[in-house]
Amino acid sequence: MAIILDGQALADKIIDELKMAAQKLVKKPKLAVIIVGENPASLIYVKNKQKKAEYTGFDSLVIPLESDVTEETILEHIYVLNEDIDINAILVQLPLPDGINKKRIIEAIDPIKDVDGFTSYNFGRLALGYNPYVYPCTPKGIIRLLKEYNITLEGKNILVIGRSNIVGKPVSLMLQQENATVIMANSYTTNLKQLALNSDIIISAAGKSNLIDASFIKAGTVVVDVGINKINDKIQGDVNFDEVKNKASYITPVPKGIGPMTIAMLMQNTYELYKLQQNLIL
Ligand code: GUN
């Protein structure tokens, strides 16, 4: 039986540490979240982020915009947040509605307030192996959780399934920085099972439930499930947990795995940006 990588427990610990640190601050770190439209999953994520910010002792501001808002209006909100010295961190919840130029919106965020690390400044620095102001939340949460359980990355064969800018692409870059050998698969990959059977660690961010069953797992593989799939009103990952747990050495559950880690890293990034900005003022 695999050991469960308890993302919820680690996230709770990190949040409580941040909460203690925040209590010592005269001025609170402040996170602003822009959400456009009514995507049900996004509404829940944003609510959770706001609740967690408040629990941590941070200030938060949620700016909900109608789905038919113009790009110009979204940009104007970002420009105001960029200039507002009380705002330390800006997040634009993705996905944005069709017709909105995501690139233009994200690039408008001042890199020092880019809490997701999604601007080309921060992502470019990440790709080059320089320090971005902050690292993207989900990849950072994955690596933090693996390290918590003393899982070595150096020299390991790691399969990353999915090449999104939010998870697959940045996590593969960060794992290479950790001296892992990374293979990136996507929906066109023809020999996924063979690649999986050759891997020491599998990170699945494909958004396809039951993609990974026991036949993809060699004994001792570490399995990280980043999938969030709604099946009959229940949340499932990409991994058939009940099967895979019998072969893997470590496995993340869904929920209570990478999800809470992502939010904890968002709070940590908010705090890191706050500190960076304080140092610039001093
Ligand atoms: N949508 C799903 N995950 C994320 C994330 O990490 N950041 C943002 N901004 N939107 C998301």
PDB file of C-alpha atoms and ligand atoms in Angstrom:
ATOM      1  CA  MET A   1       0.000   0.000   0.000  1.00  0.00           C
ATOM      2  CA  ALA A   2       1.285   3.413  -0.989  1.00  0.00           C
ATOM      3  CA  ILE A   3       1.967   6.138   1.535  1.00  0.00           C
ATOM      4  CA  ILE A   4      -0.517   8.975   1.059  1.00  0.00           C
ATOM      5  CA  LEU A   5       1.098  12.324   0.229  1.00  0.00           C
ATOM      6  CA  ASP A   6      -1.098  14.364   2.524  1.00  0.00           C
ATOM      7  CA  GLY A   7      -1.296  17.732   0.789  1.00  0.00           C
ATOM      8  CA  GLN A   8      -4.010  18.937   3.116  1.00  0.00           C
ATOM      9  CA  ALA A   9      -1.913  18.395   6.255  1.00  0.00           C
ATOM     10  CA  LEU A  10       1.174  20.088   4.799  1.00  0.00           C
ATOM     11  CA  ALA A  11      -0.909  22.957   3.410  1.00  0.00           C
ATOM     12  CA  ASP A  12      -2.511  23.477   6.833  1.00  0.00           C
ATOM     13  CA  LYS A  13       0.946  23.565   8.443  1.00  0.00           C
ATOM     14  CA  ILE A  14       2.262  26.100   5.916  1.00  0.00           C
ATOM     15  CA  ILE A  15      -0.812  28.292   6.315  1.00  0.00           C
ATOM     16  CA  ASP A  16      -0.476  28.253  10.104  1.00  0.00           C
ATOM     17  CA  GLU A  17       3.184  29.273   9.819  1.00  0.00           C
ATOM     18  CA  LEU A  18       2.211  32.139   7.513  1.00  0.00           C
ATOM     19  CA  LYS A  19      -0.539  33.121   9.915  1.00  0.00           C
ATOM     20  CA  MET A  20       1.986  33.395  12.748  1.00  0.00           C
ATOM     21  CA  ALA A  21       4.315  35.449  10.566  1.00  0.00           C
ATOM     22  CA  ALA A  22       1.444  37.719   9.504  1.00  0.00           C
ATOM     23  CA  GLN A  23       0.511  38.418  13.127  1.00  0.00           C
ATOM     24  CA  LYS A  24       3.869  40.132  13.589  1.00  0.00           C
ATOM     25  CA  LEU A  25       3.329  42.495  10.660  1.00  0.00           C
ATOM     26  CA  VAL A  26       2.038  46.025  11.144  1.00  0.00           C
ATOM     27  CA  LYS A  27       0.564  46.111   7.645  1.00  0.00           C
ATOM     28  CA  LYS A  28      -1.084  43.010   6.190  1.00  0.00           C
ATOM     29  CA  PRO A  29      -0.141  41.465   2.846  1.00  0.00           C
ATOM     30  CA  LYS A  30      -2.977  41.979   0.363  1.00  0.00           C
ATOM     31  CA  LEU A  31      -4.032  39.748  -2.520  1.00  0.00           C
ATOM     32  CA  ALA A  32      -6.295  40.982  -5.336  1.00  0.00           C
ATOM     33  CA  VAL A  33      -8.169  38.463  -7.482  1.00  0.00           C
ATOM     34  CA  ILE A  34      -9.913  39.337 -10.735  1.00  0.00           C
ATOM     35  CA  ILE A  35     -12.552  36.870 -11.864  1.00  0.00           C
ATOM     36  CA  VAL A  36     -14.337  37.299 -15.178  1.00  0.00           C
ATOM     37  CA  GLY A  37     -17.680  35.560 -15.794  1.00  0.00           C
ATOM     38  CA  GLU A  38     -19.420  32.762 -13.943  1.00  0.00           C
ATOM     39  CA  ASN A  39     -17.362  29.616 -14.543  1.00  0.00           C
ATOM     40  CA  PRO A  40     -18.697  27.496 -11.614  1.00  0.00           C
ATOM     41  CA  ALA A  41     -15.346  25.874 -10.778  1.00  0.00           C
ATOM     42  CA  SER A  42     -13.553  29.229 -10.927  1.00  0.00           C
ATOM     43  CA  LEU A  43     -16.137  30.815  -8.611  1.00  0.00           C
ATOM     44  CA  ILE A  44     -15.476  28.085  -6.036  1.00  0.00           C
ATOM     45  CA  TYR A  45     -11.674  28.369  -6.393  1.00  0.00           C
ATOM     46  CA  VAL A  46     -11.781  32.144  -5.958  1.00  0.00           C
ATOM     47  CA  LYS A  47     -14.034  31.875  -2.902  1.00  0.00           C
ATOM     48  CA  ASN A  48     -11.592  29.356  -1.391  1.00  0.00           C
ATOM     49  CA  LYS A  49      -8.627  31.617  -2.106  1.00  0.00           C
ATOM     50  CA  GLN A  50     -10.374  34.570  -0.473  1.00  0.00           C
ATOM     51  CA  LYS A  51     -11.380  32.524   2.579  1.00  0.00           C
ATOM     52  CA  LYS A  52      -7.858  31.182   2.982  1.00  0.00           C
ATOM     53  CA  ALA A  53      -6.330  34.664   2.649  1.00  0.00           C
ATOM     54  CA  GLU A  54      -8.596  35.903   5.419  1.00  0.00           C
ATOM     55  CA  TYR A  55      -7.826  32.900   7.627  1.00  0.00           C
ATOM     56  CA  THR A  56      -4.107  33.535   7.105  1.00  0.00           C
ATOM     57  CA  GLY A  57      -4.551  37.099   8.288  1.00  0.00           C
ATOM     58  CA  PHE A  58      -4.041  38.641   4.856  1.00  0.00           C
ATOM     59  CA  ASP A  59      -6.273  41.212   3.241  1.00  0.00           C
ATOM     60  CA  SER A  60      -7.997  40.279   0.029  1.00  0.00           C
ATOM     61  CA  LEU A  61      -9.934  42.031  -2.681  1.00  0.00           C
ATOM     62  CA  VAL A  62     -12.028  40.131  -5.210  1.00  0.00           C
ATOM     63  CA  ILE A  63     -13.023  42.002  -8.358  1.00  0.00           C
ATOM     64  CA  PRO A  64     -15.839  40.130 -10.144  1.00  0.00           C
ATOM     65  CA  LEU A  65     -16.405  41.243 -13.736  1.00  0.00           C
ATOM     66  CA  GLU A  66     -19.221  40.312 -16.149  1.00  0.00           C
ATOM     67  CA  SER A  67     -18.366  37.776 -18.836  1.00  0.00           C
ATOM     68  CA  ASP A  68     -19.001  40.378 -21.576  1.00  0.00           C
ATOM     69  CA  VAL A  69     -16.558  42.897 -20.053  1.00  0.00           C
ATOM     70  CA  THR A  70     -14.109  44.432 -22.544  1.00  0.00           C
ATOM     71  CA  GLU A  71     -10.394  43.707 -22.490  1.00  0.00           C
ATOM     72  CA  GLU A  72      -9.806  47.410 -21.936  1.00  0.00           C
ATOM     73  CA  THR A  73     -11.867  47.386 -18.732  1.00  0.00           C
ATOM     74  CA  ILE A  74      -9.946  44.393 -17.359  1.00  0.00           C
ATOM     75  CA  LEU A  75      -6.661  46.130 -18.246  1.00  0.00           C
ATOM     76  CA  GLU A  76      -7.780  49.296 -16.471  1.00  0.00           C
ATOM     77  CA  HIS A  77      -8.443  47.285 -13.287  1.00  0.00           C
ATOM     78  CA  ILE A  78      -4.970  45.753 -13.536  1.00  0.00           C
ATOM     79  CA  TYR A  79      -3.324  49.160 -14.038  1.00  0.00           C
ATOM     80  CA  VAL A  80      -5.065  50.481 -10.924  1.00  0.00           C
ATOM     81  CA  LEU A  81      -3.956  47.434  -8.894  1.00  0.00           C
ATOM     82  CA  ASN A  82      -0.389  47.778 -10.228  1.00  0.00           C
ATOM     83  CA  GLU A  83      -0.228  51.353  -8.904  1.00  0.00           C
ATOM     84  CA  ASP A  84      -1.959  50.672  -5.574  1.00  0.00           C
ATOM     85  CA  ILE A  85       0.753  50.348  -2.908  1.00  0.00           C
ATOM     86  CA  ASP A  86      -1.641  48.458  -0.634  1.00  0.00           C
ATOM     87  CA  ILE A  87      -1.910  45.611  -3.162  1.00  0.00           C
ATOM     88  CA  ASN A  88       0.999  43.156  -3.046  1.00  0.00           C
ATOM     89  CA  ALA A  89      -0.275  40.358  -5.258  1.00  0.00           C
ATOM     90  CA  ILE A  90      -2.525  40.198  -8.326  1.00  0.00           C
ATOM     91  CA  LEU A  91      -4.160  37.048  -9.680  1.00  0.00           C
ATOM     92  CA  VAL A  92      -6.383  36.840 -12.749  1.00  0.00           C
ATOM     93  CA  GLN A  93      -8.373  33.640 -12.439  1.00  0.00           C
ATOM     94  CA  LEU A  94      -8.085  31.409 -15.514  1.00  0.00           C
ATOM     95  CA  PRO A  95      -9.670  30.411 -17.801  1.00  0.00           C
ATOM     96  CA  LEU A  96     -10.847  33.756 -19.159  1.00  0.00           C
ATOM     97  CA  PRO A  97     -13.988  33.799 -21.342  1.00  0.00           C
ATOM     98  CA  ASP A  98     -13.562  33.200 -25.096  1.00  0.00           C
ATOM     99  CA  GLY A  99     -12.705  36.343 -26.961  1.00  0.00           C
ATOM    100  CA  ILE A 100     -10.539  37.797 -24.201  1.00  0.00           C
ATOM    101  CA  ASN A 101      -6.853  37.941 -25.080  1.00  0.00           C
ATOM    102  CA  LYS A 102      -5.330  36.111 -22.117  1.00  0.00           C
ATOM    103  CA  LYS A 103      -1.788  37.017 -23.102  1.00  0.00           C
ATOM    104  CA  ARG A 104      -2.544  40.741 -23.125  1.00  0.00           C
ATOM    105  CA  ILE A 105      -4.248  40.537 -19.714  1.00  0.00           C
ATOM    106  CA  ILE A 106      -1.516  38.555 -17.960  1.00  0.00           C
ATOM    107  CA  GLU A 107       1.281  40.637 -19.454  1.00  0.00           C
ATOM    108  CA  ALA A 108      -0.313  43.764 -17.990  1.00  0.00           C
ATOM    109  CA  ILE A 109       0.373  42.562 -14.429  1.00  0.00           C
ATOM    110  CA  ASP A 110       3.436  44.194 -12.862  1.00  0.00           C
ATOM    111  CA  PRO A 111       5.905  41.254 -12.534  1.00  0.00           C
ATOM    112  CA  ILE A 112       6.578  42.091  -8.885  1.00  0.00           C
ATOM    113  CA  LYS A 113       2.857  41.610  -8.155  1.00  0.00           C
ATOM    114  CA  ASP A 114       2.494  38.556 -10.440  1.00  0.00           C
ATOM    115  CA  VAL A 115       1.579  36.037  -7.724  1.00  0.00           C
ATOM    116  CA  ASP A 116       1.141  33.173 -10.242  1.00  0.00           C
ATOM    117  CA  GLY A 117       4.510  33.756 -11.900  1.00  0.00           C
ATOM    118  CA  PHE A 118       2.719  33.749 -15.266  1.00  0.00           C
ATOM    119  CA  THR A 119       4.084  36.945 -16.848  1.00  0.00           C
ATOM    120  CA  SER A 120       6.778  36.456 -19.456  1.00  0.00           C
ATOM    121  CA  TYR A 121       9.210  38.230 -17.132  1.00  0.00           C
ATOM    122  CA  ASN A 122       8.760  35.683 -14.347  1.00  0.00           C
ATOM    123  CA  PHE A 123       8.119  32.661 -16.560  1.00  0.00           C
ATOM    124  CA  GLY A 124      11.066  33.590 -18.774  1.00  0.00           C
ATOM    125  CA  ARG A 125      13.356  33.829 -15.775  1.00  0.00           C
ATOM    126  CA  LEU A 126      12.048  30.465 -14.560  1.00  0.00           C
ATOM    127  CA  ALA A 127      12.763  28.913 -17.972  1.00  0.00           C
ATOM    128  CA  LEU A 128      16.277  30.355 -18.007  1.00  0.00           C
ATOM    129  CA  GLY A 129      17.020  29.063 -14.509  1.00  0.00           C
ATOM    130  CA  TYR A 130      17.201  32.552 -12.996  1.00  0.00           C
ATOM    131  CA  ASN A 131      15.135  33.429  -9.960  1.00  0.00           C
ATOM    132  CA  PRO A 132      11.673  34.709 -10.856  1.00  0.00           C
ATOM    133  CA  TYR A 133      10.034  36.873  -8.180  1.00  0.00           C
ATOM    134  CA  VAL A 134       7.841  33.853  -7.406  1.00  0.00           C
ATOM    135  CA  TYR A 135       7.341  30.369  -8.873  1.00  0.00           C
ATOM    136  CA  PRO A 136       3.904  29.204 -10.152  1.00  0.00           C
ATOM    137  CA  CYS A 137       1.742  27.909  -7.308  1.00  0.00           C
ATOM    138  CA  THR A 138       0.799  24.392  -8.416  1.00  0.00           C
ATOM    139  CA  PRO A 139       4.318  23.322  -9.503  1.00  0.00           C
ATOM    140  CA  LYS A 140       5.753  24.841  -6.344  1.00  0.00           C
ATOM    141  CA  GLY A 141       3.169  22.939  -4.269  1.00  0.00           C
ATOM    142  CA  ILE A 142       3.980  19.646  -6.022  1.00  0.00           C
ATOM    143  CA  ILE A 143       7.725  19.960  -5.411  1.00  0.00           C
ATOM    144  CA  ARG A 144       7.226  21.162  -1.830  1.00  0.00           C
ATOM    145  CA  LEU A 145       5.034  18.129  -1.082  1.00  0.00           C
ATOM    146  CA  LEU A 146       7.516  15.655  -2.617  1.00  0.00           C
ATOM    147  CA  LYS A 147      10.366  17.201  -0.639  1.00  0.00           C
ATOM    148  CA  GLU A 148       8.344  17.053   2.581  1.00  0.00           C
ATOM    149  CA  TYR A 149       8.313  13.261   2.193  1.00  0.00           C
ATOM    150  CA  ASN A 150      12.049  13.225   1.340  1.00  0.00           C
ATOM    151  CA  ILE A 151      11.389  11.973  -2.175  1.00  0.00           C
ATOM    152  CA  THR A 152      14.570  12.518  -4.195  1.00  0.00           C
ATOM    153  CA  LEU A 153      14.178  14.274  -7.554  1.00  0.00           C
ATOM    154  CA  GLU A 154      17.798  14.309  -8.702  1.00  0.00           C
ATOM    155  CA  GLY A 155      18.491  11.626 -11.287  1.00  0.00           C
ATOM    156  CA  LYS A 156      14.891  10.418 -11.347  1.00  0.00           C
ATOM    157  CA  ASN A 157      12.905   9.722 -14.515  1.00  0.00           C
ATOM    158  CA  ILE A 158       9.807  11.876 -14.239  1.00  0.00           C
ATOM    159  CA  LEU A 159       6.867  11.767 -16.612  1.00  0.00           C
ATOM    160  CA  VAL A 160       4.776  14.946 -16.745  1.00  0.00           C
ATOM    161  CA  ILE A 161       1.443  14.458 -18.489  1.00  0.00           C
ATOM    162  CA  GLY A 162       0.023  17.751 -19.782  1.00  0.00           C
ATOM    163  CA  ARG A 163       1.845  20.814 -21.118  1.00  0.00           C
ATOM    164  CA  SER A 164      -0.252  23.686 -19.790  1.00  0.00           C
ATOM    165  CA  ASN A 165       1.304  26.986 -18.803  1.00  0.00           C
ATOM    166  CA  ILE A 166      -0.234  26.564 -15.333  1.00  0.00           C
ATOM    167  CA  VAL A 167       1.151  23.111 -14.466  1.00  0.00           C
ATOM    168  CA  GLY A 168       2.891  20.926 -17.059  1.00  0.00           C
ATOM    169  CA  LYS A 169       5.279  23.429 -18.583  1.00  0.00           C
ATOM    170  CA  PRO A 170       6.487  25.123 -15.388  1.00  0.00           C
ATOM    171  CA  VAL A 171       6.724  21.928 -13.333  1.00  0.00           C
ATOM    172  CA  SER A 172       8.856  20.279 -16.026  1.00  0.00           C
ATOM    173  CA  LEU A 173      11.247  23.250 -15.993  1.00  0.00           C
ATOM    174  CA  MET A 174      11.428  23.288 -12.200  1.00  0.00           C
ATOM    175  CA  LEU A 175      12.074  19.536 -12.043  1.00  0.00           C
ATOM    176  CA  GLN A 176      14.933  19.892 -14.538  1.00  0.00           C
ATOM    177  CA  GLN A 177      16.339  22.560 -12.251  1.00  0.00           C
ATOM    178  CA  GLU A 178      16.247  19.836  -9.562  1.00  0.00           C
ATOM    179  CA  ASN A 179      18.373  17.617 -11.853  1.00  0.00           C
ATOM    180  CA  ALA A 180      15.546  15.242 -12.767  1.00  0.00           C
ATOM    181  CA  THR A 181      15.201  13.741 -16.246  1.00  0.00           C
ATOM    182  CA  VAL A 182      11.827  14.947 -17.448  1.00  0.00           C
ATOM    183  CA  ILE A 183       9.629  13.591 -20.204  1.00  0.00           C
ATOM    184  CA  MET A 184       6.593  15.641 -21.169  1.00  0.00           C
ATOM    185  CA  ALA A 185       3.590  13.876 -22.643  1.00  0.00           C
ATOM    186  CA  ASN A 186       0.480  15.412 -24.181  1.00  0.00           C
ATOM    187  CA  SER A 187      -2.773  14.170 -25.660  1.00  0.00           C
ATOM    188  CA  TYR A 188      -0.978  13.218 -28.905  1.00  0.00           C
ATOM    189  CA  THR A 189       1.535  10.957 -27.140  1.00  0.00           C
ATOM    190  CA  THR A 190       1.156   7.445 -28.548  1.00  0.00           C
ATOM    191  CA  ASN A 191       3.170   5.403 -26.034  1.00  0.00           C
ATOM    192  CA  LEU A 192       1.980   6.853 -22.747  1.00  0.00           C
ATOM    193  CA  LYS A 193       1.823   3.521 -20.938  1.00  0.00           C
ATOM    194  CA  GLN A 194       5.362   2.602 -21.980  1.00  0.00           C
ATOM    195  CA  LEU A 195       6.661   5.989 -20.804  1.00  0.00           C
ATOM    196  CA  ALA A 196       4.758   5.632 -17.539  1.00  0.00           C
ATOM    197  CA  LEU A 197       6.197   2.160 -16.900  1.00  0.00           C
ATOM    198  CA  ASN A 198       9.699   3.633 -17.316  1.00  0.00           C
ATOM    199  CA  SER A 199       9.109   6.420 -14.807  1.00  0.00           C
ATOM    200  CA  ASP A 200      10.061   6.773 -11.156  1.00  0.00           C
ATOM    201  CA  ILE A 201       7.597   9.622 -10.687  1.00  0.00           C
ATOM    202  CA  ILE A 202       4.423  10.380 -12.676  1.00  0.00           C
ATOM    203  CA  ILE A 203       2.785  13.798 -12.494  1.00  0.00           C
ATOM    204  CA  SER A 204      -0.573  13.829 -14.241  1.00  0.00           C
ATOM    205  CA  ALA A 205      -2.184  17.134 -15.132  1.00  0.00           C
ATOM    206  CA  ALA A 206      -4.224  15.953 -18.092  1.00  0.00           C
ATOM    207  CA  GLY A 207      -7.763  16.559 -16.852  1.00  0.00           C
ATOM    208  CA  LYS A 208      -8.921  13.072 -17.868  1.00  0.00           C
ATOM    209  CA  SER A 209     -10.374  10.802 -15.209  1.00  0.00           C
ATOM    210  CA  ASN A 210      -9.124   7.211 -15.110  1.00  0.00           C
ATOM    211  CA  LEU A 211      -6.267   8.047 -17.498  1.00  0.00           C
ATOM    212  CA  ILE A 212      -3.791   6.250 -15.228  1.00  0.00           C
ATOM    213  CA  ASP A 213      -4.703   2.803 -13.938  1.00  0.00           C
ATOM    214  CA  ALA A 214      -2.595   0.088 -12.317  1.00  0.00           C
ATOM    215  CA  SER A 215      -1.297  -1.131 -15.708  1.00  0.00           C
ATOM    216  CA  PHE A 216       0.684   2.153 -16.044  1.00  0.00           C
ATOM    217  CA  ILE A 217       2.544   1.696 -12.775  1.00  0.00           C
ATOM    218  CA  LYS A 218       5.727  -0.215 -12.025  1.00  0.00           C
ATOM    219  CA  ALA A 219       6.185  -1.181  -8.382  1.00  0.00           C
ATOM    220  CA  GLY A 220       7.390   1.742  -6.290  1.00  0.00           C
ATOM    221  CA  THR A 221       6.408   4.600  -8.607  1.00  0.00           C
ATOM    222  CA  VAL A 222       5.499   7.925  -6.997  1.00  0.00           C
ATOM    223  CA  VAL A 223       2.185   9.217  -8.361  1.00  0.00           C
ATOM    224  CA  VAL A 224       1.113  12.857  -8.213  1.00  0.00           C
ATOM    225  CA  ASP A 225      -2.425  13.535  -9.415  1.00  0.00           C
ATOM    226  CA  VAL A 226      -3.138  17.133 -10.407  1.00  0.00           C
ATOM    227  CA  GLY A 227      -6.369  16.313 -12.250  1.00  0.00           C
ATOM    228  CA  ILE A 228      -9.661  17.822 -11.148  1.00  0.00           C
ATOM    229  CA  ASN A 229     -12.481  16.151 -13.039  1.00  0.00           C
ATOM    230  CA  LYS A 230     -16.132  16.392 -12.115  1.00  0.00           C
ATOM    231  CA  ILE A 231     -17.765  13.005 -12.651  1.00  0.00           C
ATOM    232  CA  ASN A 232     -21.419  12.635 -11.542  1.00  0.00           C
ATOM    233  CA  ASP A 233     -21.005  15.624  -9.215  1.00  0.00           C
ATOM    234  CA  LYS A 234     -17.942  14.044  -7.578  1.00  0.00           C
ATOM    235  CA  ILE A 235     -14.390  15.340  -7.952  1.00  0.00           C
ATOM    236  CA  GLN A 236     -11.934  12.793  -9.344  1.00  0.00           C
ATOM    237  CA  GLY A 237      -8.324  13.054 -10.394  1.00  0.00           C
ATOM    238  CA  ASP A 238      -6.660  11.571 -13.485  1.00  0.00           C
ATOM    239  CA  VAL A 239      -5.571   8.498 -11.545  1.00  0.00           C
ATOM    240  CA  ASN A 240      -7.607   5.447 -10.605  1.00  0.00           C
ATOM    241  CA  PHE A 241      -6.607   5.829  -6.964  1.00  0.00           C
ATOM    242  CA  ASP A 242      -8.043   2.543  -5.655  1.00  0.00           C
ATOM    243  CA  GLU A 243      -6.054   0.485  -8.168  1.00  0.00           C
ATOM    244  CA  VAL A 244      -2.863   2.509  -8.275  1.00  0.00           C
ATOM    245  CA  LYS A 245      -2.422   2.807  -4.510  1.00  0.00           C
ATOM    246  CA  ASN A 246      -1.642  -0.911  -4.336  1.00  0.00           C
ATOM    247  CA  LYS A 247       1.387  -0.561  -6.649  1.00  0.00           C
ATOM    248  CA  ALA A 248       2.710   2.943  -6.045  1.00  0.00           C
ATOM    249  CA  SER A 249       5.101   3.814  -3.214  1.00  0.00           C
ATOM    250  CA  TYR A 250       3.541   7.261  -2.660  1.00  0.00           C
ATOM    251  CA  ILE A 251       0.352   8.762  -4.061  1.00  0.00           C
ATOM    252  CA  THR A 252      -1.565  12.026  -3.737  1.00  0.00           C
ATOM    253  CA  PRO A 253      -5.298  11.796  -3.076  1.00  0.00           C
ATOM    254  CA  VAL A 254      -7.917  13.904  -4.891  1.00  0.00           C
ATOM    255  CA  PRO A 255      -9.225  15.933  -3.157  1.00  0.00           C
ATOM    256  CA  LYS A 256      -6.826  16.880  -0.302  1.00  0.00           C
ATOM    257  CA  GLY A 257      -3.672  16.456  -2.356  1.00  0.00           C
ATOM    258  CA  ILE A 258      -2.294  19.091  -4.706  1.00  0.00           C
ATOM    259  CA  GLY A 259      -5.397  21.356  -4.511  1.00  0.00           C
ATOM    260  CA  PRO A 260      -4.765  22.621  -0.957  1.00  0.00           C
ATOM    261  CA  MET A 261      -1.024  22.839  -1.684  1.00  0.00           C
ATOM    262  CA  THR A 262      -1.734  25.204  -4.579  1.00  0.00           C
ATOM    263  CA  ILE A 263      -3.691  27.540  -2.308  1.00  0.00           C
ATOM    264  CA  ALA A 264      -1.009  27.364   0.390  1.00  0.00           C
ATOM    265  CA  MET A 265       1.633  28.316  -2.187  1.00  0.00           C
ATOM    266  CA  LEU A 266      -0.576  31.191  -3.339  1.00  0.00           C
ATOM    267  CA  MET A 267      -0.533  32.497   0.217  1.00  0.00           C
ATOM    268  CA  GLN A 268       3.212  31.928   0.470  1.00  0.00           C
ATOM    269  CA  ASN A 269       3.765  33.775  -2.823  1.00  0.00           C
ATOM    270  CA  THR A 270       1.601  36.655  -1.593  1.00  0.00           C
ATOM    271  CA  TYR A 271       3.792  36.857   1.502  1.00  0.00           C
ATOM    272  CA  GLU A 272       7.023  36.610  -0.534  1.00  0.00           C
ATOM    273  CA  LEU A 273       5.921  39.429  -2.863  1.00  0.00           C
ATOM    274  CA  TYR A 274       4.925  41.531   0.142  1.00  0.00           C
ATOM    275  CA  LYS A 275       8.406  41.047   1.612  1.00  0.00           C
ATOM    276  CA  LEU A 276      10.103  41.865  -1.697  1.00  0.00           C
ATOM    277  CA  GLN A 277       8.051  45.036  -2.013  1.00  0.00           C
ATOM    278  CA  GLN A 278       8.809  46.037   1.578  1.00  0.00           C
ATOM    279  CA  ASN A 279      12.518  45.690   0.848  1.00  0.00           C
ATOM    280  CA  LEU A 280      12.192  47.872  -2.234  1.00  0.00           C
ATOM    281  CA  ILE A 281      10.582  50.615  -0.166  1.00  0.00           C
ATOM    282  CA  LEU A 282      13.159  50.481   2.656  1.00  0.00           C
TER     283      LEU A 282
HETATM  284  N1  GUN B   1      -6.932  28.341 -12.819  1.00  0.00           N
HETATM  285  C1  GUN B   1      -6.576  27.094 -12.435  1.00  0.00           C
HETATM  286  N2  GUN B   1      -5.415  27.120 -11.748  1.00  0.00           N
HETATM  287  C2  GUN B   1      -5.030  28.401 -11.716  1.00  0.00           C
HETATM  288  C3  GUN B   1      -3.903  29.077 -11.139  1.00  0.00           C
HETATM  289  O1  GUN B   1      -3.001  28.476 -10.530  1.00  0.00           O
HETATM  290  N3  GUN B   1      -3.872  30.422 -11.300  1.00  0.00           N
HETATM  291  C4  GUN B   1      -4.835  31.101 -11.977  1.00  0.00           C
HETATM  292  N4  GUN B   1      -4.701  32.422 -12.094  1.00  0.00           N
HETATM  293  N5  GUN B   1      -5.881  30.526 -12.517  1.00  0.00           N
HETATM  294  C5  GUN B   1      -5.971  29.184 -12.381  1.00  0.00           C
END
